[in-house]
Short mmCIF file of C-alpha atoms (C1' of nucleotides) in Angstrom, two decimals:
data_model
loop_
_atom_site.label_atom_id
_atom_site.label_comp_id
_atom_site.label_asym_id
_atom_site.label_seq_id
_atom_site.Cartn_x
_atom_site.Cartn_y
_atom_site.Cartn_z
CA MET A 1 -18.57 -5.86 -23.35
CA PHE A 2 -17.89 -8.52 -21.40
CA ARG A 3 -16.71 -8.57 -17.30
CA ILE A 4 -17.16 -11.02 -15.10
CA LEU A 5 -17.74 -8.67 -12.07
CA ASP A 6 -18.50 -9.95 -9.31
CA LYS A 7 -19.89 -13.29 -11.16
CA TYR A 8 -17.63 -16.05 -8.33
CA LEU A 9 -17.31 -19.09 -9.91
CA ARG A 10 -19.06 -21.53 -8.02
CA PHE A 11 -18.77 -25.21 -7.57
CA ASP A 12 -20.93 -27.12 -6.38
CA GLY A 13 -18.82 -31.39 -7.34
CA GLU A 14 -19.72 -31.58 -10.45
CA ASN A 15 -20.32 -28.29 -12.40
CA VAL A 16 -18.37 -24.48 -11.87
CA TYR A 17 -21.24 -21.65 -11.44
CA MET A 18 -20.17 -18.04 -11.85
CA SER A 19 -23.03 -15.92 -9.60
CA MET A 20 -24.42 -12.60 -9.70
CA ASN A 21 -23.27 -10.93 -6.62
CA GLU A 22 -25.09 -12.63 -4.93
CA SER A 23 -25.63 -14.27 -1.82
CA ASN A 24 -24.36 -17.38 -1.39
CA GLN A 25 -28.17 -18.40 -0.36
CA ASP A 26 -29.60 -16.38 -3.09
CA PHE A 27 -26.97 -18.65 -5.44
CA LEU A 28 -28.33 -21.41 -3.89
CA SER A 29 -32.34 -20.98 -3.96
CA THR A 30 -31.95 -19.79 -7.77
CA ASN A 31 -28.68 -22.36 -9.35
CA GLN A 32 -28.43 -20.34 -11.70
CA THR A 33 -25.74 -21.50 -13.69
CA TYR A 34 -23.37 -18.81 -15.44
CA ASN A 35 -25.21 -19.63 -18.42
CA SER A 36 -28.32 -18.57 -17.94
CA GLN A 37 -27.41 -15.52 -16.93
CA ASN A 38 -26.19 -13.80 -18.71
CA GLU A 39 -27.69 -15.47 -22.15
CA SER A 40 -29.13 -12.39 -22.62
CA ASN A 41 -25.94 -10.99 -22.54
CA GLU A 42 -23.66 -12.53 -24.36
CA ASP A 43 -23.29 -16.63 -25.87
CA TYR A 44 -20.57 -17.59 -23.39
CA GLU A 45 -21.35 -21.13 -22.68
CA ILE A 46 -19.02 -21.93 -19.36
CA PRO A 47 -17.38 -25.41 -20.13
CA PRO A 48 -18.13 -27.37 -16.38
CA ILE A 49 -15.01 -27.67 -15.01
CA THR A 50 -14.29 -31.73 -13.97
CA PRO A 51 -14.54 -31.31 -10.01
CA PRO A 52 -10.89 -31.51 -8.79
CA ASN A 53 -11.43 -34.46 -7.08
CA MET A 54 -12.22 -36.70 -10.27
CA PRO A 55 -8.65 -38.61 -11.10
CA ASP A 56 -6.74 -36.36 -12.14
CA PRO A 57 -2.74 -37.72 -11.75
CA SER A 58 -1.47 -34.16 -11.63
CA LEU A 59 -4.14 -34.04 -9.27
CA LEU A 60 -2.71 -36.25 -6.75
CA HIS A 61 -1.47 -34.34 -4.29
CA LEU A 62 -3.96 -32.76 -3.56
CA VAL A 63 -5.52 -35.03 -2.94
CA ASP A 64 -5.54 -35.14 0.31
CA HIS A 65 -5.49 -32.27 0.58
CA GLU A 66 -8.53 -32.09 -0.32
CA SER A 67 -10.35 -35.16 1.21
CA SER A 68 -9.60 -33.44 4.15
CA TYR A 69 -11.22 -31.04 3.56
CA HIS A 70 -14.01 -32.77 3.06
CA SER A 71 -13.99 -35.27 6.23
CA LEU A 72 -13.21 -32.58 7.65
CA CYS A 73 -16.58 -30.16 6.70
CA HIS A 74 -18.58 -32.20 8.14
CA SER A 75 -21.73 -30.02 7.45
CA LEU A 76 -20.80 -29.63 3.59
CA PRO A 77 -22.59 -31.89 1.84
CA PRO A 78 -20.64 -33.85 -0.85
CA ASN A 79 -22.34 -31.15 -3.70
CA SER A 80 -22.70 -28.08 -2.00
CA LEU A 81 -21.27 -25.19 -3.22
CA ILE A 82 -17.51 -24.56 -2.64
CA PRO A 83 -15.58 -21.28 -2.10
CA ALA A 84 -15.43 -19.31 -5.57
CA TYR A 85 -12.42 -20.08 -7.04
CA SER A 86 -11.48 -23.47 -5.22
CA TYR A 87 -8.47 -23.82 -3.46
CA GLN A 88 -7.50 -27.11 -4.52
CA ASN A 89 -6.95 -25.28 -8.02
CA MET A 90 -6.14 -22.43 -6.72
CA ASP A 91 -3.04 -23.62 -5.08
CA LEU A 92 -3.28 -21.07 -2.29
CA PRO A 93 -1.55 -21.81 0.98
CA ALA A 94 -4.35 -22.73 3.93
CA ILE A 95 -4.59 -19.74 5.28
CA MET A 96 -6.59 -18.13 1.89
CA VAL A 97 -8.45 -20.20 1.33
CA SER A 98 -9.19 -22.28 4.00
CA ASN A 99 -10.58 -18.43 5.24
CA MET A 100 -13.04 -18.25 1.66
CA LEU A 101 -14.83 -20.91 3.49
CA SER A 102 -14.97 -19.03 6.19
CA GLN A 103 -15.84 -15.74 8.63
CA ASP A 104 -19.59 -14.79 7.95
CA GLY A 105 -20.17 -17.56 5.18
CA HIS A 106 -19.38 -15.78 2.94
CA LEU A 107 -18.48 -17.33 -0.43
CA LEU A 108 -20.54 -20.33 2.20
CA SER A 109 -23.75 -22.02 2.04
CA SER A 110 -22.43 -23.28 6.06
CA PRO A 111 -20.94 -22.49 7.76
CA LEU A 112 -17.64 -24.03 8.39
CA PRO A 113 -14.31 -24.67 10.15
CA THR A 114 -11.46 -23.47 8.57
CA ILE A 115 -9.04 -25.16 7.71
CA GLN A 116 -6.67 -23.09 9.31
CA GLU A 117 -8.39 -23.24 12.42
CA LEU A 118 -8.97 -26.90 11.89
CA VAL A 119 -5.05 -27.74 10.68
CA HIS A 120 -4.10 -25.59 13.22
CA SER A 121 -6.07 -26.67 15.68
CA GLU A 122 -2.81 -28.41 17.97
CA GLY A 123 -2.24 -24.66 18.54
CA SER A 124 0.09 -24.31 15.96
CA SER A 125 -0.63 -20.26 15.10
CA TYR A 126 -0.59 -18.75 12.48
CA ASP A 127 2.90 -17.76 10.45
CA PRO A 128 2.00 -14.91 8.31
CA SER A 129 5.83 -14.66 6.67
CA HIS A 130 4.67 -19.20 6.07
CA GLN A 131 1.99 -17.71 3.81
CA VAL A 132 4.78 -15.22 1.82
CA SER A 133 6.48 -17.99 1.39
CA LEU A 134 4.47 -19.80 -0.34
CA LEU A 135 2.67 -17.25 -2.15
CA ASN A 136 6.14 -15.62 -3.11
CA ARG A 137 6.14 -19.23 -4.60
CA SER A 138 4.38 -17.84 -7.83
CA GLY A 139 6.29 -19.27 -10.50
CA MET A 140 5.46 -22.85 -8.84
CA LEU A 141 1.89 -22.41 -8.80
CA PRO A 142 1.10 -23.60 -12.69
CA SER A 143 3.32 -25.43 -12.94
CA HIS A 144 1.82 -27.24 -9.97
CA MET A 145 -1.79 -27.13 -11.48
CA SER A 146 -2.47 -29.33 -13.65
CA PRO A 147 -2.79 -28.65 -16.81
CA LEU A 148 -6.57 -29.82 -16.98
CA THR A 149 -7.85 -27.31 -13.86
CA GLN A 150 -5.75 -24.33 -15.03
CA SER A 151 -6.45 -24.56 -19.11
CA GLN A 152 -10.13 -25.62 -17.35
CA LEU A 153 -9.46 -21.82 -15.29
CA ILE A 154 -8.09 -20.88 -17.63
CA SER A 155 -11.16 -20.85 -20.03
CA GLN A 156 -13.31 -19.51 -17.11
CA MET A 157 -11.78 -17.29 -16.07
CA GLY A 158 -10.37 -15.99 -19.87
CA MET A 159 -13.32 -17.39 -22.25
CA ARG A 160 -14.24 -13.54 -22.23
CA ASN A 161 -11.05 -12.93 -25.41
CA ALA A 162 -11.80 -15.72 -26.52
CA VAL A 163 -15.62 -15.16 -26.78
CA THR A 164 -16.41 -11.15 -27.05
CA HIS A 165 -13.19 -10.42 -28.26
CA GLY A 166 -11.13 -11.59 -31.98
CA SER A 167 -8.89 -10.54 -30.76
CA PRO A 168 -8.07 -9.78 -27.05
CA SER A 169 -8.29 -7.14 -25.62
CA PRO A 170 -5.62 -5.93 -22.56
CA PRO A 171 -7.12 -5.61 -19.26
CA GLY A 172 -5.63 -2.20 -19.32
CA SER A 173 -7.01 -0.56 -22.33
CA LYS A 174 -9.06 1.82 -22.26
CA SER A 175 -11.70 0.72 -24.59
CA ALA A 176 -12.78 -0.66 -20.88
CA THR A 177 -14.04 1.75 -19.23
CA PRO A 178 -17.05 1.97 -18.70
CA SER A 179 -19.76 4.19 -20.22
CA PRO A 180 -20.56 7.11 -16.52
CA SER A 181 -23.71 6.66 -16.14
CA SER A 182 -25.60 9.35 -14.20
CA SER A 183 -24.98 11.10 -10.90
CA THR A 184 -27.69 10.43 -8.91
CA GLN A 185 -27.63 6.45 -10.31
CA GLU A 186 -24.49 6.58 -8.71
CA GLU A 187 -24.97 8.06 -5.67
CA GLU A 188 -28.13 5.98 -4.95
CA THR A 189 -26.39 2.83 -5.89
CA GLU A 190 -23.13 4.39 -4.06
CA SER A 191 -26.16 5.08 -0.70
CA HIS A 192 -27.56 1.55 -1.33
CA TYR A 193 -24.40 -0.85 -0.64
CA LYS A 194 -22.94 1.09 1.80
CA ALA A 195 -26.28 0.75 3.27
CA THR A 196 -26.86 -2.58 2.65
CA GLY A 197 -23.17 -3.87 4.28
CA GLU A 198 -23.40 -5.53 -0.23
CA LYS A 199 -20.51 -5.73 -2.91
CA ARG A 200 -21.03 -3.19 -5.62
CA PRO A 201 -22.06 -5.95 -8.22
CA SER A 202 -21.06 -4.69 -11.20
CA THR A 203 -18.35 -1.92 -12.60
CA GLU A 204 -20.87 -1.60 -14.96
CA LEU A 205 -24.02 -0.28 -12.89
CA GLY A 206 -22.61 2.64 -11.39
CA LYS A 207 -19.10 3.06 -11.69
CA LYS A 208 -17.97 6.32 -10.39
CA PRO A 209 -15.58 7.40 -12.95
CA LYS A 210 -12.38 7.66 -11.63
CA ASN A 211 -11.07 11.38 -10.93
CA GLN A 212 -8.45 12.35 -14.02
CA LYS A 213 -6.73 13.48 -11.93
CA LYS A 214 -2.80 13.14 -12.55
CA LYS A 215 -1.09 12.01 -10.03
CA LYS A 216 0.98 14.05 -8.11
CA LYS A 217 4.66 13.87 -9.23
CA LYS A 218 6.54 11.87 -6.02
CA ASP A 219 10.05 13.01 -4.94
CA PRO A 220 12.05 9.52 -5.80
CA ASN A 221 13.66 10.66 -2.69
CA GLU A 222 10.16 10.35 -0.25
CA PRO A 223 9.78 7.25 1.79
CA GLN A 224 7.00 4.86 -0.33
CA LYS A 225 4.07 4.60 2.19
CA PRO A 226 3.13 1.68 3.83
CA VAL A 227 1.39 -0.53 2.05
CA SER A 228 -2.01 -0.88 3.78
CA ALA A 229 -3.00 -4.80 5.05
CA TYR A 230 -4.96 -5.62 1.71
CA ALA A 231 -2.20 -4.33 -0.38
CA LEU A 232 0.15 -6.99 1.32
CA PHE A 233 -2.93 -9.57 1.15
CA PHE A 234 -3.62 -8.35 -2.50
CA ARG A 235 0.59 -8.47 -4.37
CA ASP A 236 0.72 -12.75 -1.91
CA THR A 237 -2.64 -13.15 -3.76
CA GLN A 238 -2.80 -12.49 -6.97
CA ALA A 239 0.05 -14.53 -8.09
CA ALA A 240 -1.91 -17.39 -7.18
CA ILE A 241 -4.23 -16.15 -8.42
CA LYS A 242 -2.73 -14.89 -12.15
CA GLY A 243 -1.27 -18.09 -11.48
CA GLN A 244 -4.51 -20.17 -11.98
CA ASN A 245 -6.40 -17.96 -14.38
CA PRO A 246 -3.62 -16.29 -16.24
CA ASN A 247 -5.80 -14.71 -18.33
CA ALA A 248 -7.52 -13.32 -15.76
CA THR A 249 -7.78 -9.08 -15.73
CA PHE A 250 -6.55 -6.87 -13.12
CA GLY A 251 -10.34 -6.14 -12.09
CA ASP A 252 -10.98 -9.75 -11.81
CA VAL A 253 -7.82 -10.36 -9.66
CA SER A 254 -9.19 -8.37 -7.32
CA LYS A 255 -12.78 -8.94 -6.97
CA ILE A 256 -11.12 -12.60 -6.21
CA VAL A 257 -8.70 -10.59 -3.93
CA ALA A 258 -11.91 -9.13 -2.49
CA SER A 259 -14.05 -11.63 -2.02
CA MET A 260 -10.65 -13.58 -0.44
CA TRP A 261 -10.65 -10.94 1.62
CA ASP A 262 -13.62 -10.70 2.52
CA SER A 263 -13.30 -14.23 3.92
CA LEU A 264 -10.02 -14.20 5.38
CA GLY A 265 -10.51 -14.64 9.57
CA GLU A 266 -9.86 -11.73 11.77
CA GLU A 267 -6.66 -13.80 13.24
CA GLN A 268 -5.44 -13.33 8.85
CA LYS A 269 -6.21 -9.37 8.98
CA GLN A 270 -4.78 -8.85 11.37
CA ALA A 271 -1.45 -10.27 11.10
CA TYR A 272 -1.39 -8.26 8.15
CA LYS A 273 -1.96 -6.05 10.48
CA ARG A 274 0.88 -6.39 11.91
CA LYS A 275 3.00 -6.45 8.86
CA THR A 276 1.61 -3.08 8.05
CA GLU A 277 2.47 -1.31 11.05
CA ALA A 278 5.88 -2.36 10.95
CA ALA A 279 6.93 -1.41 8.22
CA LYS A 280 4.67 1.71 8.91
CA LYS A 281 6.59 2.90 12.07
CA GLU A 282 10.03 2.23 9.60
CA TYR A 283 8.40 4.82 7.23
CA LEU A 284 7.87 7.15 9.84
CA LYS A 285 11.75 7.02 10.86
CA ALA A 286 12.65 7.18 7.37
CA LEU A 287 10.25 9.97 6.70
CA ALA A 288 10.77 11.94 9.57
CA ALA A 289 14.58 11.76 7.54
CA TYR A 290 13.23 12.51 4.46
CA ARG A 291 11.46 16.10 5.97
CA ALA A 292 15.00 16.47 7.80
CA SER A 293 16.22 16.01 4.07
CA LEU A 294 13.42 18.70 2.96
CA VAL A 295 14.50 20.82 5.77
CA SER A 296 18.43 21.27 4.66
CA LYS A 297 17.22 21.19 0.81
CA SER A 298 15.28 24.13 1.26
CA TYR A 299 18.18 25.79 3.86
CA ASN A 300 20.57 25.33 1.41
CA ASP A 301 18.08 26.92 -1.54
CA GLN A 302 17.89 29.30 0.70
CA ALA A 303 20.85 30.61 1.39
CA GLU A 304 21.81 30.70 -2.52
CA THR A 305 18.26 32.34 -2.69
CA LYS A 306 20.18 35.21 0.33
CA ASN A 307 23.34 34.89 -1.99
CA SER A 308 21.98 36.13 -4.56
CA GLN A 309 20.07 38.68 -3.03
CA PRO A 310 22.44 39.81 -0.29
CA ASN A 311 20.02 42.71 0.94
CA GLN A 312 17.48 40.25 2.52
CA PRO A 313 19.21 40.30 5.87
CA SER A 314 16.18 38.55 7.14
CA LYS A 315 15.99 35.62 5.23
CA MET A 316 18.15 32.27 6.45
CA ILE A 317 21.19 32.72 5.17
CA LEU A 318 23.44 29.13 4.73
CA PRO A 319 25.75 27.95 2.25
CA LYS A 320 25.00 26.65 -0.57
CA GLN A 321 27.36 23.67 0.24
CA THR A 322 26.67 21.70 2.99
CA MET A 323 28.63 19.18 4.41
CA TYR A 324 26.79 16.09 3.51
CA SER A 325 25.83 14.74 0.09
CA LEU A 326 22.02 13.04 0.30
CA PRO A 327 22.66 9.82 -1.69
CA PRO A 328 19.58 8.68 -3.93
CA GLN A 329 16.80 6.89 -2.55
CA SER A 330 17.61 7.46 1.28
CA SER A 331 16.57 9.74 3.16
CA SER A 332 19.18 11.74 5.18
CA PRO A 333 20.97 10.04 7.32
CA TYR A 334 19.86 11.87 10.29
CA PRO A 335 15.76 12.55 11.52
CA GLY A 336 16.43 16.52 12.24
CA LEU A 337 13.65 18.76 13.25
CA ALA A 338 11.34 18.79 10.62
CA SER A 339 10.85 15.29 11.39
CA PHE A 340 8.75 15.25 13.94
CA LEU A 341 6.83 18.65 12.68
CA SER A 342 3.57 17.66 9.97
CA PRO A 343 2.73 20.04 8.46
CA ALA A 344 0.28 21.64 10.48
CA ASP A 345 3.54 22.49 13.43
CA LEU A 346 5.62 24.01 10.56
CA GLN A 347 2.48 26.49 9.60
CA SER A 348 1.83 27.06 12.75
CA TYR A 349 4.95 28.40 13.27
CA ARG A 350 5.35 30.16 10.17
CA GLY A 351 1.87 31.95 12.73
CA HIS A 352 3.71 32.53 15.77
CA PRO A 353 4.30 35.63 16.13
CA HIS A 354 7.44 35.28 18.34
CA SER A 355 8.78 33.70 15.88
CA SER A 356 11.28 35.83 13.56
CA LEU A 357 11.60 34.40 10.72
CA SER A 358 7.34 35.12 9.92
CA GLN A 359 8.06 38.58 10.76
CA SER A 360 10.86 38.62 8.43
CA LEU A 361 9.76 37.15 6.17
CA ASN A 362 6.95 36.95 3.72
CA ALA A 363 4.29 34.68 4.05
CA LYS A 364 3.70 34.41 0.75
CA SER A 365 6.84 33.18 0.13
CA MET A 366 7.34 30.86 2.54
CA LEU A 367 3.77 29.75 1.78
CA PRO A 368 5.04 27.23 -1.38
CA ASN A 369 7.38 25.14 0.27
CA ILE A 370 6.81 24.49 4.02
CA SER A 371 9.72 22.69 4.02
CA ALA A 372 11.69 25.44 3.29
CA SER A 373 10.52 26.59 6.54
CA PRO A 374 12.81 27.56 9.58
CA PRO A 375 13.96 24.62 12.01
CA PRO A 376 10.36 25.18 14.49
CA PRO A 377 11.51 23.45 17.34
CA PHE A 378 10.45 26.35 19.69
CA GLN A 379 7.14 25.71 19.59
CA ILE A 380 6.68 22.18 19.03
CA SER A 381 6.32 19.48 22.26
CA PRO A 382 7.82 20.25 24.90
CA PRO A 383 9.88 16.88 24.82
CA LEU A 384 11.67 19.24 22.15
CA HIS A 385 12.03 22.41 24.40
CA GLN A 386 13.91 19.73 26.16
CA HIS A 387 16.33 18.37 23.00
CA LEU A 388 16.78 21.80 22.59
CA ARG A 389 18.14 22.55 26.19
CA HIS A 390 20.18 19.75 26.20
CA PRO A 391 22.09 20.68 22.61
CA SER A 392 25.17 18.32 23.61
CA SER A 393 23.38 14.95 23.91
CA SER A 394 20.20 15.34 21.45
CA LEU A 395 19.89 14.66 18.13
CA LEU A 396 17.98 17.40 16.64
CA ASN A 397 21.06 18.51 17.33
CA GLN A 398 22.82 16.54 14.10
CA PRO A 399 21.25 18.34 11.12
CA LEU A 400 22.28 21.71 12.69
CA ASN A 401 25.54 20.71 13.66
CA ILE A 402 26.79 19.46 10.12
CA GLN A 403 25.68 23.13 8.44
CA GLN A 404 28.78 24.34 10.38
CA VAL A 405 26.97 27.61 8.25
CA PRO A 406 28.98 31.17 8.43
CA GLN A 407 26.06 32.93 10.64
CA PRO A 408 24.33 36.23 9.17
CA PRO A 409 25.59 39.04 10.91
CA ILE A 410 20.72 39.01 12.23
CA LEU A 411 19.95 36.61 13.29
CA SER A 412 16.55 34.63 14.16
CA SER A 413 16.40 33.04 17.31
CA SER A 414 16.36 30.09 16.44
CA MET A 415 19.22 31.31 14.55
CA ALA A 416 20.95 32.23 17.48
CA LEU A 417 20.53 29.47 18.68
CA GLN A 418 22.03 27.06 15.72
CA SER A 419 25.13 29.05 15.99
CA SER A 420 25.99 27.90 18.96
CA MET A 421 24.98 24.85 18.46
CA SER A 422 26.75 24.85 15.33
CA SER A 423 29.84 25.84 17.24
CA SER A 424 29.38 22.47 18.65
CA PRO A 425 32.66 19.65 18.73
CA THR A 426 30.31 17.84 16.61
CA GLY A 427 30.66 18.32 13.41
CA GLN A 428 30.75 16.30 10.26
CA GLN A 429 32.53 13.33 11.33
CA ASP A 430 29.48 12.48 14.08
CA PHE A 431 27.11 13.38 10.98
CA SER A 432 28.65 10.81 8.65
CA HIS A 433 28.64 8.68 11.26
CA LEU A 434 25.38 8.77 12.37
CA SER A 435 24.50 8.76 8.38
CA SER A 436 25.69 5.27 7.77
CA GLU A 437 24.77 4.80 10.85
CA PHE A 438 20.59 5.41 10.18
CA GLN A 439 21.36 4.41 6.81
CA SER A 440 21.71 0.83 8.27
CA SER A 441 18.81 1.28 10.65
CA VAL A 442 16.28 2.75 7.20
CA GLY A 443 17.26 1.98 4.52
CA PRO A 444 18.44 -1.79 2.81
CA ARG A 445 20.37 -2.67 5.53
CA SER A 446 24.16 -3.41 4.84
CA PRO A 447 25.34 -7.07 4.59
CA ASN A 448 28.20 -5.86 6.52
CA SER A 449 25.79 -3.83 8.75
CA SER A 450 25.86 -4.44 12.61
CA ASN A 451 22.48 -4.41 12.52
CA GLN A 452 21.16 -7.59 13.76
CA PRO A 453 18.90 -8.20 10.19
CA GLY A 454 15.20 -7.76 10.95
CA ASN A 455 15.34 -6.33 14.49
CA THR A 456 13.27 -3.42 14.23
CA ASP A 457 14.10 -2.02 17.45
CA TRP A 458 15.02 1.59 17.55
CA ASP A 459 18.10 0.83 20.48
CA ASN A 460 19.83 -1.65 17.26
CA GLU A 461 19.13 0.56 15.06
CA PHE A 462 21.15 3.33 17.25
CA PRO A 463 23.66 0.68 18.72
CA ASN A 464 25.15 3.50 20.65
CA ARG A 465 28.51 0.87 21.92
CA GLU A 466 29.67 1.25 18.39
CA CYS A 467 29.29 5.42 19.10
CA GLY A 468 31.13 5.96 22.18
CA MET A 469 29.47 9.88 21.99
CA ASN A 470 26.45 11.71 23.81
CA HIS A 471 24.42 12.39 20.60
CA CYS A 472 24.58 9.06 19.77
CA SER A 473 24.35 7.60 22.81
CA SER A 474 20.40 9.83 23.09
CA LEU A 475 19.36 8.52 19.84
CA SER A 476 17.47 5.62 22.19
CA ARG A 477 16.20 8.35 24.79
CA ASP A 478 14.24 10.30 20.96
CA LYS A 479 13.49 7.19 20.06
CA SER A 480 9.75 8.40 20.78
CA LEU A 481 9.44 11.74 18.59
CA TYR A 482 10.55 9.38 16.19
CA LEU A 483 7.02 7.70 16.18
CA THR A 484 5.15 10.22 17.10
"C1'" DT B 1 -18.55 10.40 9.04
"C1'" DT B 2 -17.50 11.13 4.60
"C1'" DT B 3 -14.18 12.20 1.46
"C1'" DC B 4 -10.00 11.55 -1.10
"C1'" DT B 5 -5.52 9.36 -1.94
"C1'" DG B 6 -2.81 5.89 -2.83
"C1'" DA B 7 -1.44 0.87 -3.25
"C1'" DT B 8 -1.45 -3.78 -5.27
"C1'" DT B 9 -0.33 -5.69 -11.18
"C1'" DG B 10 0.26 -6.05 -15.50
"C1'" DT B 11 -0.63 -3.69 -20.45
"C1'" DT B 12 -0.59 -0.09 -23.36
"C1'" DG B 13 0.44 4.56 -25.05
"C1'" DT B 14 2.98 8.46 -25.34
"C1'" DA B 15 6.70 11.78 -25.03
"C1'" DT C 1 12.84 3.65 -22.47
"C1'" DA C 2 10.54 5.25 -19.06
"C1'" DC C 3 6.63 6.80 -16.97
"C1'" DA C 4 1.54 8.07 -16.45
"C1'" DA C 5 -2.79 5.34 -16.70
"C1'" DC C 6 -6.55 2.42 -16.80
"C1'" DA C 7 -8.98 -1.71 -14.33
"C1'" DA C 8 -11.25 -3.58 -9.03
"C1'" DT C 9 -11.03 -2.68 -4.34
"C1'" DC C 10 -9.37 -1.23 0.02
"C1'" DA C 11 -7.12 0.31 3.70
"C1'" DG C 12 -5.93 4.83 5.90
"C1'" DA C 13 -5.28 9.80 6.21
"C1'" DA C 14 -7.26 14.12 5.48
"C1'" DA C 15 -11.76 16.89 6.51
#
DNA sequence: TTTCTGATTGTTGTA
DNA sequence: TACAACAATCAGAAA
């Protein structure tokens, strides 16, 4: 079974080689072609790739790029290796390609200034959006590739299909699943690469069997976790890689992306990380709203149960019908109490000795559904207490106001407070207002939204100037709560 | 510090 | 038709 594994394409000006996870020095010293390396395994023959700087009309648009590269990289002899997946062919943004040439020489035979540094040496800073915009034009990549380079890359990346299989094997086919190896061997391999910092040379060598755990069913309303910087990079890069190597499997692409990620400059990584940070903030907001909605729903569920079992007076009693409905794919429009609470908070609340609910509720019945816990504002951080002391101005009131619960005769302390809050003059109407506001800030922005597109400032997301209500004007003061 | 989870895309198989 | 599984890799969260 053929695998490209950590064999990286190496281009020495005449031929493209593949190395088996060797350091570049190793590769330089051995300078073995992929063919010779693998002759014991497969009868592959990698046709040398015509250098992209060879006369090729379709590559003319790249000539300047390349010539400038060579001219800039004085330390790079004409025949020295250039990074795997020649950027000329990859048609990747300069940032990516350049960074394959930079850093710790991971993909280089000699340290070089990055193209980006050279290109942007006049003080222009890295613009990740530009990069993304370039990358997102994945459709143009194949067309920009010369037929020659494209076919060459395909012949390399996709040769497994032609050679090893009579018919192409799907990349994700289960037949590709490596045979499990002994755990001892795995551990040794793992420890080796952890200790040495080397990349895993091959999935054939002691790949851990993937956990066969079933993926948890995700609540479609649950906000999606922000993707990591690497995932963003992968998303941006894979299209270009696939464009150049249509037959590259996911594993191939992953390795290429990983190598590129390794070679990516810190600045560029930071740019991606900044993106993820921003996304994370948005996620936290959405998560807060989502958790609030869960609490709300669980209240309703409990109320439903209560209605069917009226002999349990100590349980939270809430009407089955809420005053609002949660739209699909959107979180609760308001960030409720639970939004500030981690499960640990909720658990601690459950265990609080002064919690009448915890006393009255069967702990066992509580455990399976943490979100079913009553709003635990009384054992949480001081700011929340402060908010509770100012119910008229606290955003925390929102989930309580909307419930407009006919209070049961027996109330816990929290319920008592909730009851008092429920009598607030701000009711459903206020909530609806807040709902639309919050959705416009957390969810996809409506074109009609008054918020500035792309403005993620909290104050803009909760423009109290439109509200005029005290609780809305307090939103900005509460923002720290959402971000904690 | 280690372990686990989930994210990336595209294909295949199954319900 | 929709969804899960799978591939390699990494980041981030959790223990």
